PDB file of C-alpha atoms in Angstrom:
ATOM      1  CA  VAL A   1       5.044 -19.030   1.656  1.00 24.00           C
ATOM      2  CA  GLY A   2       8.475 -18.871   2.799  1.00 27.00           C
ATOM      3  CA  GLY A   3      12.147 -18.721   2.024  1.00 30.00           C
ATOM      4  CA  THR A   4      13.700 -15.877  -1.128  1.00 30.00           C
ATOM      5  CA  LYS A   5      14.021 -16.454  -4.932  1.00 32.00           C
ATOM      6  CA  LYS A   6      15.421 -15.051  -7.392  1.00 33.00           C
ATOM      7  CA  THR A   7      14.593 -12.590 -10.171  1.00 37.00           C
ATOM      8  CA  GLY A   8      14.832  -9.940 -11.960  1.00 35.00           C
ATOM      9  CA  THR A   9      18.756  -8.358 -11.787  1.00 37.00           C
ATOM     10  CA  PRO A  10      21.503 -11.679  -9.555  1.00 32.00           C
ATOM     11  CA  GLY A  11      21.463 -10.604  -6.274  1.00 34.00           C
ATOM     12  CA  SER A  12      18.231  -8.749  -5.741  1.00 39.00           C
ATOM     13  CA  PRO A  13      15.491 -11.325  -4.212  1.00 42.00           C
ATOM     14  CA  THR A  14      12.522 -11.134  -4.144  1.00 46.00           C
ATOM     15  CA  ALA A  15      12.064 -12.265  -0.333  1.00 45.00           C
ATOM     16  CA  GLY A  16       8.788 -14.274   0.985  1.00 51.00           C
ATOM     17  CA  GLY A  17       8.354 -15.431   4.779  1.00 66.00           C
ATOM     18  CA  CYS A  18       7.235 -12.392   6.993  1.00 75.00           C
ATOM     19  CA  PRO A  19       8.547  -9.298   6.487  1.00 81.00           C
ATOM     20  CA  THR A  20      10.750  -8.673   9.322  1.00 76.00           C
ATOM     21  CA  SER A  21      12.403 -11.795   7.742  1.00 78.00           C
ATOM     22  CA  ALA A  22      12.327 -10.808   4.163  1.00 77.00           C
ATOM     23  CA  MET A  23      13.812  -7.131   4.504  1.00 77.00           C
ATOM     24  CA  LYS A  24      16.091  -8.606   6.463  1.00 78.00           C
ATOM     25  CA  VAL A  25      17.721 -11.260   3.912  1.00 78.00           C
ATOM     26  CA  LEU A  26      17.183  -7.753   1.155  1.00 76.00           C
ATOM     27  CA  VAL A  27      18.903  -5.733   3.391  1.00 76.00           C
ATOM     28  CA  ASP A  28      22.028  -8.535   3.702  1.00 79.00           C
ATOM     29  CA  ALA A  29      21.551  -8.820   0.068  1.00 78.00           C
ATOM     30  CA  ALA A  30      22.099  -5.576  -0.694  1.00 75.00           C
ATOM     31  CA  ARG A  31      25.199  -4.601   1.414  1.00 74.00           C
ATOM     32  CA  LEU A  32      26.841  -8.116   0.151  1.00 77.00           C
ATOM     33  CA  GLN A  33      26.824  -6.875  -3.303  1.00 76.00           C
ATOM     34  CA  LEU A  34      26.198  -2.848  -3.227  1.00 70.00           C
ATOM     35  CA  GLY A  35      28.532  -2.188   0.519  1.00 69.00           C
ATOM     36  CA  ALA A  36      27.595  -0.785   4.164  1.00 65.00           C
ATOM     37  CA  GLY A  37      25.611   2.235   2.611  1.00 66.00           C
ATOM     38  CA  ALA A  38      23.104   0.044   0.271  1.00 68.00           C
ATOM     39  CA  GLN A  39      18.957   0.835   0.631  1.00 76.00           C
ATOM     40  CA  VAL A  40      15.875  -0.632  -0.434  1.00 86.00           C
ATOM     41  CA  VAL A  41      12.987   0.227  -2.373  1.00 90.00           C
ATOM     42  CA  ILE A  42       9.696  -0.462  -0.628  1.00 92.00           C
ATOM     43  CA  GLU A  43       6.104  -1.243  -3.181  1.00 94.00           C
ATOM     44  CA  VAL A  44       3.514  -0.535  -0.694  1.00 94.00           C
ATOM     45  CA  PHE A  45       0.196  -2.162  -1.615  1.00 93.00           C
ATOM     46  CA  SER A  46       2.580  -3.652  -5.579  1.00 91.00           C
ATOM     47  CA  GLY A  47      -0.462  -5.742  -6.010  1.00 88.00           C
ATOM     48  CA  ALA A  48       1.584  -7.873  -9.562  1.00 88.00           C
ATOM     49  CA  GLY A  49       4.401  -6.081  -8.788  1.00 90.00           C
ATOM     50  CA  MET A  50       4.719  -4.322 -12.309  1.00 91.00           C
ATOM     51  CA  LEU A  51       7.277  -1.532 -10.851  1.00 92.00           C
ATOM     52  CA  SER A  52       9.235  -3.875  -8.185  1.00 90.00           C
ATOM     53  CA  LYS A  53      10.127  -5.710 -11.386  1.00 92.00           C
ATOM     54  CA  ARG A  54      10.627  -2.887 -13.277  1.00 90.00           C
ATOM     55  CA  PHE A  55      13.082  -1.195 -10.233  1.00 86.00           C
ATOM     56  CA  ARG A  56      14.982  -4.731 -10.510  1.00 84.00           C
ATOM     57  CA  ALA A  57      15.449  -4.758 -13.351  1.00 85.00           C
ATOM     58  CA  ALA A  58      17.404  -1.495 -12.701  1.00 82.00           C
ATOM     59  CA  GLY A  59      19.717  -3.244 -10.311  1.00 78.00           C
ATOM     60  CA  HIS A  60      17.601  -2.299  -7.377  1.00 81.00           C
ATOM     61  CA  PHE A  61      16.916  -4.639  -4.102  1.00 86.00           C
ATOM     62  CA  VAL A  62      12.936  -4.136  -3.757  1.00 87.00           C
ATOM     63  CA  LEU A  63       9.869  -4.837  -0.507  1.00 88.00           C
ATOM     64  CA  GLU A  64       7.148  -5.555  -1.776  1.00 88.00           C
ATOM     65  CA  TRP A  65       4.019  -5.853   0.899  1.00 90.00           C
ATOM     66  CA  ASP A  66       1.098  -6.762   0.076  1.00 91.00           C
ATOM     67  CA  ILE A  67      -1.888  -8.147   1.808  1.00 90.00           C
ATOM     68  CA  GLU A  68      -1.868 -11.045  -1.267  1.00 89.00           C
ATOM     69  CA  ARG A  69       1.609 -12.649   0.484  1.00 86.00           C
ATOM     70  CA  GLY A  70      -0.162 -14.259   3.690  1.00 88.00           C
ATOM     71  CA  PRO A  71      -1.653 -12.771   6.785  1.00 88.00           C
ATOM     72  CA  SER A  72       1.729 -11.634   7.866  1.00 88.00           C
ATOM     73  CA  TRP A  73       1.766  -9.099   5.791  1.00 89.00           C
ATOM     74  CA  ASP A  74      -1.571  -6.899   6.545  1.00 92.00           C
ATOM     75  CA  LEU A  75      -0.435  -3.411   7.192  1.00 93.00           C
ATOM     76  CA  LEU A  76      -3.792  -2.949   9.273  1.00 94.00           C
ATOM     77  CA  LEU A  77      -1.698  -4.575  12.031  1.00 93.00           C
ATOM     78  CA  ARG A  78       0.433  -2.066  14.831  1.00 94.00           C
ATOM     79  CA  SER A  79       3.117  -3.893  14.483  1.00 91.00           C
ATOM     80  CA  ASN A  80       3.529  -4.211  10.553  1.00 91.00           C
ATOM     81  CA  GLN A  81       2.857  -0.361  11.537  1.00 93.00           C
ATOM     82  CA  THR A  82       5.265   0.179  13.421  1.00 91.00           C
ATOM     83  CA  LEU A  83       8.520  -1.852  11.158  1.00 90.00           C
ATOM     84  CA  VAL A  84       7.676   0.174   7.946  1.00 91.00           C
ATOM     85  CA  ARG A  85       8.190   2.937  10.636  1.00 92.00           C
ATOM     86  CA  GLY A  86      10.705   2.058  12.344  1.00 89.00           C
ATOM     87  CA  TRP A  87      12.726   0.653   8.589  1.00 89.00           C
ATOM     88  CA  LEU A  88      12.023   4.296   7.033  1.00 90.00           C
ATOM     89  CA  ALA A  89      13.198   6.034  10.022  1.00 90.00           C
ATOM     90  CA  SER A  90      16.174   3.182  10.034  1.00 85.00           C
ATOM     91  CA  GLY A  91      17.675   4.923   6.291  1.00 84.00           C
ATOM     92  CA  VAL A  92      17.432   2.047   5.305  1.00 84.00           C
ATOM     93  CA  VAL A  93      14.921   3.050   2.510  1.00 89.00           C
ATOM     94  CA  TRP A  94      15.830   5.363  -0.356  1.00 90.00           C
ATOM     95  CA  GLY A  95      12.163   4.905  -2.027  1.00 94.00           C
ATOM     96  CA  VAL A  96       8.948   4.023  -1.694  1.00 96.00           C
ATOM     97  CA  HIS A  97       5.675   3.934  -3.597  1.00 95.00           C
ATOM     98  CA  PHE A  98       2.415   3.496  -2.733  1.00 94.00           C
ATOM     99  CA  GLY A  99       0.076   1.716  -4.703  1.00 90.00           C
ATOM    100  CA  MET A 100      -3.513   3.187  -3.026  1.00 85.00           C
ATOM    101  CA  PRO A 101      -6.208  -0.242  -3.925  1.00 84.00           C
ATOM    102  CA  CYS A 102      -8.436   1.053  -5.854  1.00 78.00           C
ATOM    103  CA  PRO A 103     -10.550  -1.711  -5.132  1.00 81.00           C
ATOM    104  CA  TYR A 104     -11.803   0.490  -2.172  1.00 86.00           C
ATOM    105  CA  ILE A 105     -11.259   4.307  -2.559  1.00 86.00           C
ATOM    106  CA  SER A 106     -11.822   3.981  -7.083  1.00 83.00           C
ATOM    107  CA  ARG A 107     -15.012   5.300  -9.052  1.00 86.00           C
ATOM    108  CA  ALA A 108     -15.530   2.089 -10.625  1.00 83.00           C
ATOM    109  CA  ARG A 109     -18.420   1.046  -7.913  1.00 84.00           C
ATOM    110  CA  ASP A 110     -20.327   4.106  -8.605  1.00 84.00           C
ATOM    111  CA  ARG A 111     -23.167   2.552 -11.558  1.00 79.00           C
ATOM    112  CA  ALA A 112     -24.347   0.151  -9.276  1.00 78.00           C
ATOM    113  CA  PRO A 113     -26.864   1.281  -5.920  1.00 78.00           C
ATOM    114  CA  VAL A 114     -25.869   1.404  -2.306  1.00 77.00           C
ATOM    115  CA  ARG A 115     -26.859  -2.422  -1.382  1.00 79.00           C
ATOM    116  CA  GLY A 116     -29.570  -3.288   0.826  1.00 74.00           C
ATOM    117  CA  VAL A 117     -28.875  -5.317   3.950  1.00 69.00           C
ATOM    118  CA  ASN A 118     -29.141  -9.152   1.676  1.00 68.00           C
ATOM    119  CA  GLY A 119     -26.400  -7.703  -0.462  1.00 69.00           C
ATOM    120  CA  SER A 120     -27.650  -8.903  -3.535  1.00 69.00           C
ATOM    121  CA  GLY A 121     -26.545  -7.467  -7.080  1.00 70.00           C
ATOM    122  CA  TRP A 122     -22.971  -5.966  -8.308  1.00 73.00           C
ATOM    123  CA  PRO A 123     -20.579  -4.635  -5.626  1.00 79.00           C
ATOM    124  CA  GLY A 124     -22.554  -1.285  -4.363  1.00 83.00           C
ATOM    125  CA  ARG A 125     -22.196   2.040  -4.259  1.00 88.00           C
ATOM    126  CA  LEU A 126     -19.462   3.201  -1.458  1.00 92.00           C
ATOM    127  CA  ARG A 127     -18.175   7.243  -1.774  1.00 93.00           C
ATOM    128  CA  SER A 128     -19.647   9.744  -3.503  1.00 91.00           C
ATOM    129  CA  ALA A 129     -18.057  13.214  -3.580  1.00 89.00           C
ATOM    130  CA  LEU A 130     -20.192  14.898  -1.372  1.00 92.00           C
ATOM    131  CA  HIS A 131     -19.316  12.069   1.064  1.00 94.00           C
ATOM    132  CA  PRO A 132     -16.040  10.792  -0.225  1.00 93.00           C
ATOM    133  CA  TRP A 133     -15.475   8.966   3.608  1.00 95.00           C
ATOM    134  CA  GLY A 134     -18.308   6.928   2.508  1.00 95.00           C
ATOM    135  CA  LEU A 135     -22.085   7.025   1.952  1.00 94.00           C
ATOM    136  CA  PRO A 136     -23.768   7.484   4.730  1.00 95.00           C
ATOM    137  CA  ASP A 137     -26.748   5.305   3.309  1.00 92.00           C
ATOM    138  CA  VAL A 138     -24.674   1.794   2.944  1.00 91.00           C
ATOM    139  CA  VAL A 139     -26.239  -0.809   5.767  1.00 89.00           C
ATOM    140  CA  PHE A 140     -23.968  -3.739   3.675  1.00 89.00           C
ATOM    141  CA  ALA A 141     -21.965  -5.427   6.424  1.00 90.00           C
ATOM    142  CA  PRO A 142     -18.532  -6.190   3.254  1.00 90.00           C
ATOM    143  CA  ASP A 143     -19.661  -2.637   1.936  1.00 91.00           C
ATOM    144  CA  LEU A 144     -19.191  -1.219   5.036  1.00 94.00           C
ATOM    145  CA  ARG A 145     -15.705  -2.791   5.765  1.00 93.00           C
ATOM    146  CA  ALA A 146     -14.653  -1.667   2.510  1.00 92.00           C
ATOM    147  CA  ILE A 147     -14.970   1.557   3.674  1.00 94.00           C
ATOM    148  CA  ASP A 148     -13.866   2.039   6.570  1.00 95.00           C
ATOM    149  CA  ILE A 149     -10.618  -0.437   5.229  1.00 94.00           C
ATOM    150  CA  GLY A 150     -10.293   2.199   1.996  1.00 93.00           C
ATOM    151  CA  ASN A 151     -10.220   4.503   4.924  1.00 94.00           C
ATOM    152  CA  ARG A 152      -8.156   3.700   7.596  1.00 95.00           C
ATOM    153  CA  LEU A 153      -5.335   2.272   4.734  1.00 94.00           C
ATOM    154  CA  VAL A 154      -5.649   6.325   2.811  1.00 93.00           C
ATOM    155  CA  MET A 155      -4.952   7.684   6.514  1.00 94.00           C
ATOM    156  CA  LEU A 156      -1.944   5.169   6.805  1.00 95.00           C
ATOM    157  CA  SER A 157      -0.388   5.667   3.730  1.00 94.00           C
ATOM    158  CA  VAL A 158      -0.368   9.151   4.304  1.00 93.00           C
ATOM    159  CA  SER A 159       0.850   8.635   7.944  1.00 95.00           C
ATOM    160  CA  PHE A 160       4.147   6.960   5.739  1.00 96.00           C
ATOM    161  CA  MET A 161       4.207   9.726   3.297  1.00 95.00           C
ATOM    162  CA  LYS A 162       4.574  12.193   6.666  1.00 95.00           C
ATOM    163  CA  VAL A 163       7.661   9.986   7.938  1.00 95.00           C
ATOM    164  CA  CYS A 164       9.299   9.987   4.614  1.00 96.00           C
ATOM    165  CA  ARG A 165       9.123  13.556   4.018  1.00 96.00           C
ATOM    166  CA  ARG A 166      10.904  13.805   7.388  1.00 96.00           C
ATOM    167  CA  PHE A 167      13.078  11.685   6.627  1.00 95.00           C
ATOM    168  CA  GLU A 168      13.801  12.951   3.190  1.00 96.00           C
ATOM    169  CA  ILE A 169      12.474  10.018   1.794  1.00 95.00           C
ATOM    170  CA  PRO A 170      11.842   9.586  -1.709  1.00 96.00           C
ATOM    171  CA  PHE A 171       7.548   8.754  -2.306  1.00 96.00           C
ATOM    172  CA  THR A 172       5.132   7.775  -5.315  1.00 94.00           C
ATOM    173  CA  PHE A 173       1.604   7.341  -5.547  1.00 90.00           C
ATOM    174  CA  GLU A 174      -0.512   5.930  -7.930  1.00 89.00           C
ATOM    175  CA  ASN A 175      -4.442   5.885  -8.399  1.00 85.00           C
ATOM    176  CA  PRO A 176      -6.570   6.723 -11.040  1.00 84.00           C
ATOM    177  CA  ALA A 177      -6.883  10.253 -11.525  1.00 85.00           C
ATOM    178  CA  SER A 178     -10.627  10.383 -10.742  1.00 85.00           C
ATOM    179  CA  SER A 179     -10.450   8.924  -7.885  1.00 87.00           C
ATOM    180  CA  TYR A 180     -12.045   9.438  -4.815  1.00 89.00           C
ATOM    181  CA  LEU A 181      -8.224   9.532  -3.271  1.00 88.00           C
ATOM    182  CA  PHE A 182      -8.125  12.849  -4.872  1.00 88.00           C
ATOM    183  CA  VAL A 183     -10.626  14.853  -3.177  1.00 89.00           C
ATOM    184  CA  LEU A 184      -9.732  13.334   0.680  1.00 89.00           C
ATOM    185  CA  PRO A 185      -8.113  16.171   2.589  1.00 86.00           C
ATOM    186  CA  PRO A 186      -5.275  14.892   2.897  1.00 86.00           C
ATOM    187  CA  ILE A 187      -4.005  13.964   0.071  1.00 82.00           C
ATOM    188  CA  LEU A 188      -5.182  17.086  -1.237  1.00 66.00           C
TER     189      LEU A 188
END
């Protein structure tokens, strides 16, 4: 990964490399085209970046944030959390969209039993309506890790949403209506 490539609207780069250089490239390009007050949209957990493509087509400058871009884009790193909070507080961000990763909080795994220690079979069940933070009888290490990651990403997203509220930055988040996300107290 590295450098930038242009997609969508001319002058709307999709930045590669590390998050800091990616945002600098976007802000510089936006200010060059739109002036000193130009702002950027951040799509957190962007996945395939479908929403980002729509924003770019409408002429916005967008930073797609997803671990799929590489390890330097891991939002579980405290340095990246601090970086995003700084951007939100700086006035350079116009809006944020959270694509909330489904594998960690989806009900899609509900049909499977909880996996045993050996992890054989389908991806195991992680949560229930009674235990939306994770089932107490999960013992398979990758499933325990999935519960932990999901919980941490939910709490991180909520903390970002609070910063957005404080600085009056519009934000949206998406997940299927049946997701466990919507029964977790921080989202309720």
